[in-house]
Structures are given as C-alpha cells and as structure tokens.
Coordinates of C-alpha atoms in Angstrom, one line a residue:
Chain A
X236 CA 0.0 0.0 0.0
X237 CA 1.5 3.3 -1.0
X238 CA 1.7 6.2 1.4
X239 CA -1.0 8.1 -0.6
X240 CA -3.5 5.3 -0.4
X241 CA -2.7 4.9 3.3
X242 CA -3.3 8.5 3.9
X243 CA -6.5 8.3 2.1
X244 CA -7.7 5.4 4.2
X245 CA -6.7 7.2 7.3
X246 CA -8.6 10.3 6.3
X247 CA -11.6 8.1 5.5
X248 CA -11.2 6.5 9.0
X249 CA -11.0 10.0 10.5
X250 CA -14.3 11.0 8.9
X251 CA -16.0 7.9 10.1
X252 CA -14.5 8.3 13.5
X253 CA -15.9 11.9 13.7
X254 CA -19.4 10.5 13.0
X255 CA -18.9 7.9 15.7
X256 CA -17.6 10.5 18.1
X257 CA -20.8 12.5 17.8
X258 CA -22.9 9.4 18.7
X259 CA -20.5 8.1 21.4
X260 CA -20.1 11.5 23.1
X261 CA -23.9 11.5 23.9
X262 CA -24.0 7.8 24.8
X263 CA -21.0 8.2 27.2
X264 CA -22.4 11.3 29.0
X265 CA -25.9 9.8 29.2
X266 CA -24.4 6.6 30.7
X267 CA -21.9 8.4 33.0
X268 CA -24.3 11.0 34.4
X269 CA -27.8 9.1 34.4
X270 CA -26.4 5.5 34.5
X271 CA -28.5 4.5 31.5
X272 CA -27.3 2.3 28.8
X273 CA -29.4 3.8 26.0
X274 CA -29.8 1.0 23.5
X275 CA -32.0 3.2 21.5
X276 CA -29.1 5.6 20.8
X277 CA -28.5 4.1 17.5
X278 CA -32.2 4.8 16.8
X279 CA -31.4 8.6 17.1
X280 CA -28.9 8.2 14.2
X281 CA -31.4 6.2 12.2
X282 CA -34.2 8.7 12.9
X283 CA -31.8 11.6 12.0
X284 CA -30.8 10.3 8.6
X285 CA -34.4 9.2 7.5
X286 CA -36.0 12.4 8.7
X287 CA -33.4 14.4 6.7
X288 CA -34.2 12.2 3.7
X289 CA -37.9 13.1 4.1
X290 CA -37.2 16.8 4.3
X291 CA -34.7 16.8 1.4
X292 CA -37.3 14.9 -0.7
X293 CA -39.7 17.9 0.1
X294 CA -37.1 20.3 -1.4
X295 CA -35.9 21.8 1.8
X296 CA -32.3 21.6 0.8
X297 CA -29.5 19.8 2.8
X298 CA -28.8 22.5 5.5
X299 CA -32.4 23.3 6.5
X300 CA -33.1 19.5 6.5
X301 CA -30.1 19.0 8.8
X302 CA -31.4 21.7 11.2
X303 CA -35.0 20.4 11.2
X304 CA -33.8 16.8 11.6
X305 CA -31.7 17.6 14.6
X306 CA -34.6 19.4 16.2
X307 CA -37.1 16.6 15.6
X308 CA -34.6 14.0 16.9
X309 CA -33.8 16.1 20.0
X310 CA -37.6 16.4 20.7
X311 CA -37.9 12.7 20.3
X312 CA -35.2 12.2 22.8
X313 CA -36.9 14.6 25.3
X314 CA -40.3 12.8 24.9
X315 CA -38.7 9.5 25.4
X316 CA -36.9 10.6 28.5
X317 CA -39.9 12.4 30.0
X318 CA -42.6 9.9 29.2
X319 CA -40.8 6.7 29.6
X320 CA -37.3 6.6 31.0
X321 CA -38.1 8.9 33.9
X322 CA -40.3 6.2 35.3
X323 CA -37.6 3.6 35.6
X324 CA -34.7 5.6 36.8
X325 CA -32.4 3.5 39.1
X326 CA -33.7 0.4 37.7
X327 CA -30.9 -0.8 35.4
X328 CA -32.5 -3.9 33.9
X329 CA -35.8 -2.1 33.2
X330 CA -34.0 0.8 31.4
X331 CA -32.1 -1.6 29.3
X332 CA -35.2 -3.5 28.2
X333 CA -37.2 -0.2 27.7
X334 CA -34.7 1.3 25.3
X335 CA -34.2 -2.1 23.6
X336 CA -37.9 -2.3 23.0
X337 CA -37.9 1.2 21.6
X338 CA -35.2 0.5 19.2
X339 CA -37.2 -2.5 18.0
X340 CA -40.3 -0.3 17.4
X341 CA -38.5 2.5 15.7
X342 CA -36.4 0.2 13.3
X343 CA -39.6 -1.5 12.3
X344 CA -41.4 1.8 11.7
X345 CA -38.6 3.0 9.5
X346 CA -38.8 -0.3 7.6
X347 CA -42.5 0.1 7.3
X348 CA -42.4 3.6 5.8
X349 CA -39.2 3.5 3.8
X350 CA -38.8 -0.2 2.9
X351 CA -35.5 -2.2 3.3
X352 CA -33.6 -1.2 0.3
X353 CA -30.5 1.0 1.1
X354 CA -31.0 4.8 0.4
X355 CA -28.5 7.5 0.4
X356 CA -28.5 11.4 1.0
X357 CA -27.1 13.7 -1.6
X358 CA -23.9 15.4 -0.8
X359 CA -24.8 19.1 -0.4
X360 CA -23.9 21.4 -3.2
X361 CA -20.6 23.2 -2.9
X362 CA -19.1 20.3 -1.1
X363 CA -19.7 17.7 -3.9
X364 CA -16.3 18.4 -5.3
X365 CA -12.8 17.0 -4.7
X366 CA -10.3 19.1 -2.8
X367 CA -6.7 19.1 -3.8
X368 CA -4.6 18.6 -0.6
X369 CA -1.4 19.2 -2.5
X370 CA -0.2 15.6 -2.3
X371 CA -3.5 13.9 -3.0
X372 CA -7.1 14.6 -4.0
X373 CA -9.9 13.8 -1.4
X374 CA -13.6 14.4 -1.3
X375 CA -14.3 17.9 0.2
X376 CA -17.4 16.6 2.1
X377 CA -15.4 14.3 4.1
X378 CA -12.9 16.9 4.9
X379 CA -15.9 19.0 6.0
X380 CA -17.0 16.2 8.3
X381 CA -13.7 15.9 9.9
X382 CA -13.5 19.6 10.5
X383 CA -17.0 19.7 12.0
X384 CA -16.1 16.8 14.3
X385 CA -13.0 18.5 15.4
X386 CA -14.8 21.8 16.0
X387 CA -17.5 20.0 18.0
X388 CA -14.8 18.3 20.1
X389 CA -13.3 21.6 21.0
X390 CA -16.7 23.1 21.8
X391 CA -17.7 20.1 24.0
X392 CA -14.3 20.2 25.7
X393 CA -14.7 23.8 26.4
X394 CA -18.2 23.3 27.8
X395 CA -17.1 20.4 29.9
X396 CA -14.1 22.2 31.5
X397 CA -14.7 25.9 31.4
X398 CA -18.5 26.5 32.0
X399 CA -20.9 26.0 34.9
X400 CA -23.0 23.4 33.0
X401 CA -19.8 21.4 32.4
X402 CA -18.9 21.6 36.1
X403 CA -22.5 20.3 36.9
X404 CA -22.0 17.4 34.5
X405 CA -18.6 16.5 36.0
X406 CA -20.0 16.6 39.4
X407 CA -23.0 14.5 38.4
X408 CA -20.9 11.8 36.9
X409 CA -18.7 11.6 40.1
X410 CA -21.7 11.7 42.5
X411 CA -25.3 12.2 41.4
X412 CA -26.9 12.4 44.8
X413 CA -24.4 15.0 46.0
X414 CA -25.2 17.1 42.9
X415 CA -28.9 17.1 43.7
X416 CA -28.3 17.7 47.4
X417 CA -26.5 20.8 46.4
X418 CA -29.8 22.2 45.2
X419 CA -29.3 21.6 41.5
X420 CA -32.5 20.4 39.7
X421 CA -31.1 17.2 38.4
X422 CA -34.2 16.4 36.5
X423 CA -33.7 19.4 34.3
X424 CA -30.0 18.6 33.7
X425 CA -31.0 15.0 32.8
X426 CA -33.5 16.1 30.3
X427 CA -31.1 18.8 28.7
X428 CA -28.3 16.1 28.4
X429 CA -30.6 13.6 26.8
X430 CA -31.8 16.2 24.3
X431 CA -28.2 17.2 23.4
X432 CA -27.1 13.5 23.2
X433 CA -30.1 12.7 20.9
X434 CA -29.5 15.9 18.8
X435 CA -25.8 14.9 18.4
X436 CA -26.7 11.5 17.2
X437 CA -29.2 13.0 14.8
X438 CA -26.5 15.4 13.5
X439 CA -24.2 12.3 13.0
X440 CA -26.9 10.6 11.1
X441 CA -27.5 13.4 8.7
X442 CA -23.8 14.1 8.1
X443 CA -23.2 10.3 7.8
X444 CA -26.1 9.9 5.3
X445 CA -24.1 11.0 2.1
X446 CA -21.0 8.8 3.2
X447 CA -22.5 5.7 4.8
X448 CA -26.0 5.6 3.2
X449 CA -28.9 4.4 5.2
X450 CA -30.6 1.0 5.7
X451 CA -32.3 -0.8 8.4
X452 CA -29.8 -2.4 10.6
X453 CA -27.3 0.5 10.5
X454 CA -28.8 1.7 13.9
X455 CA -27.4 -1.5 15.7
X456 CA -24.1 -1.4 13.9
X457 CA -23.6 2.2 14.9
X458 CA -24.7 1.4 18.5
X459 CA -22.4 -1.5 18.9
X460 CA -19.4 0.6 17.7
X461 CA -20.4 3.5 20.0
X462 CA -20.6 1.0 23.0
X463 CA -17.1 -0.3 22.2
X464 CA -15.9 3.3 22.0
X465 CA -17.5 4.1 25.4
X466 CA -15.9 1.2 26.9
X467 CA -12.5 2.1 25.5
X468 CA -12.6 5.8 26.1
X469 CA -14.2 5.7 29.5
X470 CA -17.5 6.9 30.9
X471 CA -18.8 10.3 31.1
X472 CA -16.1 12.2 29.3
X473 CA -16.1 13.7 25.9
X474 CA -12.3 13.4 25.6
X475 CA -12.5 9.6 26.0
X476 CA -15.2 9.4 23.4
X477 CA -13.1 11.5 21.0
X478 CA -10.0 9.4 21.2
X479 CA -11.9 6.2 21.2
X480 CA -13.9 7.2 18.2
X481 CA -10.8 8.0 16.2
X482 CA -9.2 4.8 17.1
X483 CA -12.3 2.7 16.3
X484 CA -12.9 4.7 13.1
X485 CA -9.3 4.4 11.7
X486 CA -8.9 0.7 12.7
X487 CA -12.2 -0.1 11.3
X488 CA -11.6 1.6 8.0
X489 CA -8.0 0.2 7.6
X490 CA -9.2 -3.3 8.7
X491 CA -11.8 -3.4 6.1
X492 CA -9.1 -3.0 3.4
X493 CA -6.4 -5.2 5.0
X494 CA -8.3 -8.1 6.6
X495 CA -12.0 -7.8 6.0
X496 CA -13.0 -10.9 8.0
X497 CA -11.5 -9.9 11.2
X498 CA -12.0 -6.2 11.6
X499 CA -14.8 -6.5 14.3
X500 CA -12.7 -9.0 16.1
X501 CA -9.7 -6.7 16.1
X502 CA -11.6 -3.7 17.5
X503 CA -13.0 -6.0 20.1
X504 CA -9.5 -7.3 21.0
X505 CA -8.4 -3.6 21.5
X506 CA -11.4 -3.3 23.8
X507 CA -10.4 -6.2 25.9
X508 CA -6.8 -5.1 26.2
X509 CA -7.9 -1.6 27.3
X510 CA -10.2 -3.2 29.7
X511 CA -7.6 -5.4 31.3
X512 CA -5.1 -2.7 31.6
X513 CA -7.5 0.2 32.6
X514 CA -10.8 -1.2 33.7
X515 CA -12.4 2.3 33.7
X516 CA -11.4 3.0 30.1
X517 CA -8.5 5.2 28.9
X518 CA -10.0 8.5 30.4
X519 CA -12.6 7.0 32.6
X520 CA -13.8 9.2 35.6
X521 CA -14.9 8.0 38.9
X522 CA -15.9 4.5 40.0
X523 CA -16.8 1.8 37.5
X524 CA -20.5 1.3 37.0
Chain B
X705 CA -36.7 -32.7 48.3
X706 CA -39.8 -31.8 50.3
X707 CA -43.3 -33.0 49.8
X708 CA -44.6 -30.0 47.9
X709 CA -41.6 -29.8 45.4
X710 CA -42.0 -33.5 44.8
X711 CA -45.6 -33.2 43.7
X712 CA -44.7 -30.1 41.7
X713 CA -42.0 -32.0 39.8
X714 CA -44.3 -34.9 39.2
X715 CA -46.9 -32.6 37.8
X716 CA -44.4 -31.0 35.6
X717 CA -43.4 -34.3 34.1
X718 CA -47.0 -35.4 33.7
X719 CA -47.8 -32.2 31.8
X720 CA -44.9 -32.6 29.5
X721 CA -45.8 -36.2 28.9
X722 CA -49.6 -35.7 28.3
X723 CA -49.2 -32.7 26.1
X724 CA -48.6 -34.5 22.8
X725 CA -52.0 -36.2 23.1
X726 CA -53.7 -32.7 22.9
X727 CA -51.4 -31.2 20.3
X728 CA -51.7 -31.1 16.5
X729 CA -48.6 -31.9 14.5
X730 CA -47.9 -28.2 14.2
X731 CA -48.5 -27.9 17.9
X732 CA -45.8 -30.6 18.5
X733 CA -43.2 -28.7 16.4
X734 CA -44.0 -25.6 18.4
X735 CA -43.8 -27.6 21.6
X736 CA -40.3 -28.7 20.7
X737 CA -39.3 -25.2 19.9
X738 CA -40.6 -23.8 23.1
X739 CA -38.8 -26.4 25.1
X740 CA -35.5 -25.8 23.3
X741 CA -35.9 -22.0 23.9
X742 CA -36.8 -22.8 27.5
X743 CA -33.5 -24.6 28.1
X744 CA -31.7 -21.6 26.6
X745 CA -33.8 -18.9 28.5
X746 CA -33.5 -20.9 31.7
X747 CA -29.6 -20.8 31.3
X748 CA -29.8 -17.0 31.1
X749 CA -32.2 -16.8 34.0
X750 CA -29.7 -18.7 36.0
X751 CA -27.0 -16.1 35.7
X752 CA -29.3 -13.1 35.9
X753 CA -31.6 -14.3 38.7
X754 CA -29.2 -16.2 40.9
X755 CA -25.8 -14.5 40.1
X756 CA -26.8 -11.1 39.2
X757 CA -24.8 -11.1 35.9
X758 CA -27.1 -9.4 33.3
X759 CA -25.8 -10.5 29.9
X760 CA -26.9 -9.1 26.6
X761 CA -24.7 -11.6 24.6
X762 CA -26.1 -14.9 25.7
X763 CA -27.1 -15.8 22.2
X764 CA -23.3 -16.1 21.5
X765 CA -23.3 -19.5 23.4
X766 CA -26.5 -20.7 21.9
X767 CA -25.2 -19.8 18.4
X768 CA -21.8 -21.4 19.1
X769 CA -23.5 -24.7 20.1
X770 CA -25.6 -24.5 17.0
X771 CA -22.7 -23.8 14.7
X772 CA -20.6 -26.6 16.5
X773 CA -23.2 -29.1 15.6
X774 CA -23.7 -27.9 12.0
X775 CA -20.0 -27.4 11.1
X776 CA -18.6 -30.5 12.8
X777 CA -21.6 -32.4 11.7
X778 CA -20.4 -32.1 8.2
X779 CA -17.6 -34.5 9.0
X780 CA -18.9 -36.7 11.9
X781 CA -22.4 -37.9 12.2
X782 CA -22.8 -39.0 15.8
X783 CA -25.4 -37.2 17.7
X784 CA -24.0 -37.8 21.2
X785 CA -20.5 -36.6 20.1
X786 CA -22.0 -33.5 18.3
X787 CA -24.1 -32.5 21.3
X788 CA -21.1 -33.0 23.6
X789 CA -19.1 -30.8 21.1
X790 CA -21.7 -28.1 21.3
X791 CA -21.6 -28.0 25.1
X792 CA -17.7 -28.2 25.0
X793 CA -17.3 -25.3 22.5
X794 CA -19.8 -23.0 24.2
X795 CA -18.4 -23.9 27.6
X796 CA -14.9 -23.0 26.6
X797 CA -16.1 -19.8 25.1
X798 CA -18.1 -18.9 28.3
X799 CA -15.1 -19.8 30.5
X800 CA -12.6 -17.5 28.6
X801 CA -15.1 -14.6 28.1
X802 CA -16.1 -15.0 31.8
X803 CA -12.5 -14.9 32.9
X804 CA -12.1 -11.6 31.1
X805 CA -15.5 -10.0 31.7
X806 CA -16.6 -11.0 35.3
X807 CA -14.3 -8.4 36.8
X808 CA -16.8 -5.8 35.6
X809 CA -20.4 -5.7 36.7
X810 CA -23.7 -4.0 36.0
X811 CA -24.0 -2.0 32.9
X812 CA -20.4 -2.5 31.9
X813 CA -20.9 -6.3 31.9
X814 CA -23.9 -5.9 29.8
X815 CA -22.1 -3.8 27.2
X816 CA -19.0 -6.0 27.1
X817 CA -21.1 -9.2 26.7
X818 CA -23.1 -7.4 24.0
X819 CA -20.0 -6.5 22.1
X820 CA -18.6 -10.1 22.5
X821 CA -21.8 -11.5 21.0
X822 CA -21.7 -9.1 18.2
X823 CA -18.0 -10.1 17.4
X824 CA -19.0 -13.7 17.1
X825 CA -21.9 -12.6 14.9
X826 CA -19.5 -10.6 12.6
X827 CA -17.1 -13.5 12.3
X828 CA -20.0 -16.0 11.5
X829 CA -21.3 -13.4 9.0
X830 CA -17.9 -12.8 7.3
X831 CA -16.4 -16.2 7.2
X832 CA -18.5 -17.2 4.1
X833 CA -16.5 -20.3 3.0
X834 CA -17.0 -21.9 6.5
X835 CA -20.3 -20.6 7.7
X836 CA -22.2 -19.8 4.6
X837 CA -22.2 -16.1 5.7
X838 CA -25.4 -14.1 5.9
X839 CA -27.3 -17.0 4.0
X840 CA -26.6 -19.5 6.7
X841 CA -26.1 -23.1 6.2
X842 CA -28.2 -26.3 6.2
X843 CA -27.6 -28.8 8.9
X844 CA -26.6 -32.2 7.4
X845 CA -26.1 -34.2 10.6
X846 CA -28.9 -36.6 11.4
X847 CA -30.6 -36.9 14.7
X848 CA -29.8 -40.4 15.8
X849 CA -29.5 -41.6 19.4
X850 CA -28.6 -45.1 18.4
X851 CA -32.0 -46.4 17.4
X852 CA -32.0 -45.2 13.9
X853 CA -32.7 -41.6 12.6
X854 CA -35.5 -39.8 14.5
X855 CA -37.9 -38.1 12.1
X856 CA -41.2 -38.5 13.9
X857 CA -42.3 -35.2 15.6
X858 CA -43.7 -36.9 18.6
X859 CA -40.3 -38.7 19.3
X860 CA -38.4 -35.4 18.9
X861 CA -40.8 -33.7 21.2
X862 CA -40.3 -36.3 23.9
X863 CA -36.6 -36.0 23.6
X864 CA -36.6 -32.3 23.9
X865 CA -39.0 -32.6 26.9
X866 CA -36.6 -35.0 28.5
X867 CA -33.7 -32.8 27.8
X868 CA -35.7 -29.9 29.2
X869 CA -36.7 -31.8 32.4
X870 CA -33.1 -33.0 32.8
X871 CA -31.7 -29.4 32.6
X872 CA -34.4 -28.1 35.0
X873 CA -33.7 -30.8 37.7
X874 CA -29.9 -30.3 37.2
X875 CA -30.3 -26.6 37.9
X876 CA -32.5 -27.3 40.9
X877 CA -29.9 -29.5 42.4
X878 CA -27.2 -26.9 41.5
X879 CA -29.1 -24.1 43.2
X880 CA -29.8 -25.9 46.4
X881 CA -26.2 -27.3 46.6
X882 CA -23.6 -25.4 48.8
X883 CA -22.1 -24.1 45.7
X884 CA -25.4 -22.6 44.5
X885 CA -26.1 -21.1 47.9
X886 CA -22.8 -19.4 47.9
X887 CA -23.5 -17.9 44.5
X888 CA -26.9 -16.6 45.7
X889 CA -25.1 -15.2 48.7
X890 CA -22.7 -13.4 46.4
X891 CA -25.6 -11.9 44.5
X892 CA -27.2 -10.7 47.7
X893 CA -24.1 -9.2 49.3
X894 CA -20.9 -9.5 47.4
X895 CA -18.7 -7.6 49.9
X896 CA -19.9 -9.7 52.8
X897 CA -19.1 -12.9 51.0
X898 CA -15.7 -11.5 50.1
X899 CA -15.1 -10.6 53.8
X900 CA -16.1 -14.3 54.7
X901 CA -13.2 -15.4 52.5
X902 CA -15.0 -16.4 49.4
X903 CA -13.3 -15.8 46.0
X904 CA -16.5 -14.4 44.5
X905 CA -15.1 -14.2 40.9
X906 CA -14.4 -17.9 40.8
X907 CA -17.9 -18.6 42.0
X908 CA -19.4 -16.4 39.3
X909 CA -17.2 -17.9 36.7
X910 CA -18.4 -21.4 37.6
X911 CA -22.1 -20.4 37.2
X912 CA -21.4 -18.4 34.0
X913 CA -19.6 -21.4 32.3
X914 CA -22.4 -23.8 33.4
X915 CA -24.9 -21.4 32.0
X916 CA -23.0 -21.0 28.7
X917 CA -22.8 -24.8 28.4
X918 CA -26.5 -25.2 28.8
X919 CA -27.1 -22.5 26.3
X920 CA -24.7 -24.3 23.9
X921 CA -26.7 -27.6 24.5
X922 CA -29.9 -25.8 23.6
X923 CA -28.3 -24.3 20.4
X924 CA -27.1 -27.8 19.4
X925 CA -30.7 -29.2 19.8
X926 CA -32.0 -26.3 17.9
X927 CA -29.7 -27.2 14.8
X928 CA -31.4 -30.6 14.7
X929 CA -34.7 -29.0 15.3
X930 CA -34.5 -26.3 12.6
X931 CA -32.2 -28.3 10.2
X932 CA -30.9 -24.8 9.2
X933 CA -28.9 -22.1 11.0
X934 CA -27.9 -18.5 10.2
X935 CA -25.9 -15.8 12.0
X936 CA -29.1 -14.4 13.4
X937 CA -28.8 -17.1 16.2
X938 CA -25.7 -15.1 17.4
X939 CA -27.2 -11.6 17.0
X940 CA -27.9 -9.4 20.0
X941 CA -31.4 -9.0 19.0
X942 CA -31.8 -12.7 19.9
X943 CA -30.0 -12.1 23.1
X944 CA -32.4 -9.4 23.9
X945 CA -35.3 -11.5 23.2
X946 CA -34.1 -14.0 25.6
X947 CA -33.5 -11.3 28.2
X948 CA -37.2 -10.2 27.8
X949 CA -38.4 -13.8 28.1
X950 CA -36.5 -14.0 31.5
X951 CA -38.3 -10.8 32.6
X952 CA -41.7 -11.9 31.4
X953 CA -41.4 -15.1 33.1
X954 CA -40.0 -13.8 36.3
X955 CA -36.4 -13.2 37.5
X956 CA -35.1 -15.2 40.4
X957 CA -37.0 -18.4 39.7
X958 CA -35.9 -21.4 37.7
X959 CA -39.2 -22.1 35.9
X960 CA -40.2 -18.6 35.3
X961 CA -37.8 -17.9 32.4
X962 CA -39.0 -21.2 30.8
X963 CA -42.7 -20.0 31.1
X964 CA -41.6 -16.7 29.6
X965 CA -40.1 -18.6 26.7
X966 CA -43.3 -20.5 26.1
X967 CA -45.3 -17.3 26.2
X968 CA -43.2 -15.5 23.7
X969 CA -42.6 -18.3 21.2
X970 CA -46.3 -19.1 21.0
X971 CA -47.2 -15.4 20.8
X972 CA -44.7 -14.8 18.0
X973 CA -45.9 -17.7 16.0
X974 CA -49.5 -16.6 16.4
X975 CA -49.0 -13.0 15.6
X976 CA -46.6 -13.5 12.7
X977 CA -49.2 -15.5 11.0
X978 CA -51.4 -12.4 10.9
X979 CA -49.0 -9.4 10.4
X980 CA -45.5 -8.8 9.3
X981 CA -45.3 -6.0 12.1
X982 CA -44.2 -8.4 14.8
X983 CA -41.2 -6.4 15.8
X984 CA -43.4 -3.3 16.6
X985 CA -45.8 -5.5 18.6
X986 CA -42.8 -7.1 20.4
X987 CA -41.3 -3.7 21.1
X988 CA -44.7 -2.5 22.7
X989 CA -44.9 -5.7 24.7
X990 CA -41.3 -4.8 26.0
X991 CA -42.3 -1.4 27.0
X992 CA -45.6 -2.6 28.5
X993 CA -43.9 -5.2 30.6
X994 CA -41.2 -2.9 31.8
X995 CA -43.7 -0.3 32.9
X996 CA -46.5 -2.6 34.2
X997 CA -45.0 -6.1 34.4
X998 CA -44.4 -6.2 38.2
X999 CA -42.1 -9.2 38.4
X1000 CA -43.3 -11.4 35.7
X1001 CA -45.8 -14.2 35.0
X1002 CA -44.6 -16.5 37.8
X1003 CA -45.0 -13.9 40.4
X1004 CA -48.4 -12.8 39.2
X1005 CA -49.6 -16.5 39.2
X1006 CA -48.1 -17.2 42.7
X1007 CA -49.9 -14.1 43.9
X1008 CA -53.2 -15.3 42.6
X1009 CA -52.6 -18.7 43.8
X1010 CA -52.0 -17.5 47.3
X1011 CA -55.1 -15.2 47.2
X1012 CA -57.3 -18.2 46.3
X1013 CA -55.7 -21.1 48.3
X1014 CA -54.1 -19.4 51.2
X1015 CA -56.0 -16.3 52.1
X1016 CA -54.8 -16.2 55.6
X1017 CA -51.1 -16.7 55.0
X1018 CA -51.0 -14.2 52.3
X1019 CA -52.6 -11.7 54.5
X1020 CA -50.1 -12.4 57.2
X1021 CA -47.3 -11.9 54.7
X1022 CA -48.5 -8.5 53.7

C-alpha cells in the first residue's frame, strides 16, 4: 500500500471516527451521568438520517433539513426521557429493556415507511467536489465532516471544562446524589443532556447519510461501535469518546481494506486489552459502574 | 426434596408427557421449539436471577452450540458426540469470556457481553466459506441416538421434553447445593461474601460457564430441530429476546424464564401469521412489561394462587 493510499484510508477513517464521536459522546455522557445504557441511541442516528431524507425529498435543501432533523430528533429524545425513562430511573434492567424495545419499534417503523432497500443522502452542493490537498485529492465533504467533528470536540471540551454546565456534569458523573443535594435540579439537567445527546446522534446521522448511506440495521451497527468506544474511552467524558472514536474509526476503515473478515474481532481485541489494563477505560472518571 | 416440590415435579413431568396427546402436528413442532428455547432462556435466567450477571450476549453461546453441531456435523455424524461438542465449545467460550468479563459488573458487563456476541456474529457473517455467511447453512447431521434416525415429531418432542426436564432438575440441584447457595449469597451481598473469605469471581465464573454450556446444548438441539442455521442465532436481538423472556417469566425463579419462553414463542408464531409487524408489537410488549409487568408471570400466578388457596397466609405476609 502506497503512502498516498494509506493517507486516504486514514482520512476516511477519521471521517468515520468523527461520525462515531458525535454518537458516542452523547451515549457516554448519558451513561456516565444518568447511568442509563441507552440501547435506543443508534435509533437517534437512524431517525436523523431518515427524517433528513424526508425533508430533502420535500425540497428543503440539505442545510435546512439538517437543522430540522436535529430538532425533531432532540424532541424525540426529550419525549422518550420524560414519558418513559423517567419512570424507571435507578432500575438498570428495566432501562435496558425499555430502550431495547424502543429500538425494535423505531427500526420497524422505518422499515414500514421507507422499505428495506438502502438509500442515500445527496452530498450538499458546494461540497460535492474533490479538494486538492497538494499531495492527493480527497472528497471535500469528508474533509468538512472531519472539521465539523474537530470543532465540535473543541466546543464540547470547552463546555465540559470551562463552563458552569460542564462543572455540573462532571460533578454529576462523580456523585449524582451529592449534585442534587447541592440544590441543582437534576431532572432538568438529565432532560437537557438527553436532548443534546439525541441531537448529536441525529446530526451524526444526517452528516453520515451521504457517506454511509442508510438502511435498516445501521442503527445497531452504529450502536455497537459506540458502545465499544465508550468502553475504550471511559464513561462520562467527551475526551474519551473523541480518542476512542478516532481509534475505532481508523482501525475499522483500515481493517476493512487489510483483513475484511476480522475487523470487528480486532476492534474487540483492542477493547479487551484496554479493559484489562485500565478497567475504567482510557479516560474514565470515577468508579466503575 | 420436600413434599410440595415432589408433587410439583411430578406434575411438571406429567404435563410434559400428556401434552402430545392434545397437540396437533404443528403444535408438537411448536412444543419442541418452546422447550429448546426454554432450556436456553433458563440458562440465562440462572446467571441473571441467581448470580446477578445481566448479559446481553447470551445468544453467543446458543449460536456457538448450533454452529458446532452444524460445522462438525459435516464430517462426523454421531449425535452424542456432536451435542457434547456443542456443550464443550460453548463452555470454553463462556469460560474464557467469563474470565475476562466477570471483573466488571452491572451496565459495563452488559455492554461487554453485547460486544462479545456481536463479534462472534460478525465472524460468522464474514467467514462465508466456512459458515455460509449471511445466508446461513443447512444442517446435514442426522438426529440419531442409536436407534435409527429420529424423524417423527412426537419422538423429537419427547426427547426435547426429557432434555428440558433434565436441565431443570440439574439446575434445581445446583441451586440448592452449597455451591449454588454461595452464589446466591454473592448476589445478595458480594462484599460480605468476600469478607467471609469467598473468592467471588471464581464462583461467578463457575455459574457463568455452566450457563454457557447449557445455552450451547440448547443451540445444538436447535440445529437438529430447525435443520438450518444462520448468523441471526448469534445476534444481539436474539440475546435481547431471551432477556425479555426471562423478565416476562420472572427473574429469580428457575421455571419462570421457561414459562416466559413459552409465552413468547407461542405469541410470536400466532402474531406472525397475521401481520408482518411483529417487531413493533414485540417492542410494545417490552415497554408494557417494563412499565406494568411487576415481576413477571410466575409472580403474578403465585400471587393469585396465594389469594385463592391461602388467604390467611398471604394476609399475614403482607
């Protein structure tokens, strides 16, 4: 493999990693803060991309559809949290089953409306060109996704470490009861975090549409990869999700080229090694759940 | 074994023995499927209800058993050997994965077992030359316990019934043994058991391996039953279905998960013949059970039982 091809695969891996980061970040914070393994998180991705497909089909344009889709998915997340999840807080098994059941329902609804054949989103105009990087040519849209991912990472890092909301989240991950004892309305914090997590997954879905396409079953693929990232990166931290997502994205993309049969096994092996050396993940905070 | 559980066991065997007289040919097939699923779900119920290990990758062991029978069955056609191989393969997988995973608990354990199951799924999906990939693979091995090939549905039903009864009584003995008691103790209060000098991880590993072996046995039987296997048997959706069967039946009982399996398999067959939207209905059942289930079928039945037959006692308990 020449250096140029290798660079191309690594860039592709980075783009994929950024998409995964947007999902894993929400999953990780929701898990760390609320102690919910949200198995319906892949559903937010799925909902995001199909809703955008619907709006684009109504001639709304890519960017408006992106915005609308994120809003719809965030509202969906809030409804899910307020109407259903709030009733089973603290009951681990019930939460898992509830979100699992919801992912079943949504996947089948999508199948019902849009069928099973894979669809794809168009690349937004202006970005549907190839950029000349000097030493190689690479699709501009993927570079755009990498840039968006990095900007988002910086924004989330700033929020986590420099703002009041971030301080609340960090405190909540370490000790939930203490946070509410300090007079912070933890219910509102939970709902906001859930909305942000869902919105991020929706964003990832829309941005991923032109690259990965969309089909029933992509929700569980994305979910599994995100869970692995959360375990590798550690709970309740955006930094962990970022590093973990880049690692999984690049390894997955390179693996598909070099040894297609064992990519998943290799990602999994990385997870086990990390787990054996650092049971809390690379950047995990607080005690193990 | 006390008097009550003796009569209960006898009743269970009688029901299993008499059922074929009442069932149609299709009902017999469904009965076999229920019993195989019941063995699988019971093995999952064991680690959830008695060891507190909530796994979302238990289909890995069921699928491993099914693939063991199918793949080795291409070369060797001895039912005893193949079923032993299914138990052995899934037992080894459970032992190794348990060794790595049991140090974590709760939601972490759940995610790791889920990822482990998906890894096996991905391998079975990708290794097309060996496993047939997404299309799956027909099972060539014939079901022969030494008396000629078994093709009659009634005979197959009785064999699965015997297998189920054997697994059930094995688990009953296991649970009431000192080893089983220690495992329940670990679930109730792990730090106290550690303080008492128990190496709790080893105890969990034993029950996890046993559970994996039983799931593999069920998977092996399933190969013979279905005569066709696909990677879906390893998929986390299947693990999740087994998990909901445990919850529907009742966590913390042996027979509960088996009853949950029966409820679900029959319901799925019934609803699927009317509509393609089974996943939506199943999802709604999940949500309803989580929000309104209150401990599963077994608990509801025993509550009613106590209300009818022991009004005084149940009042005292309240």
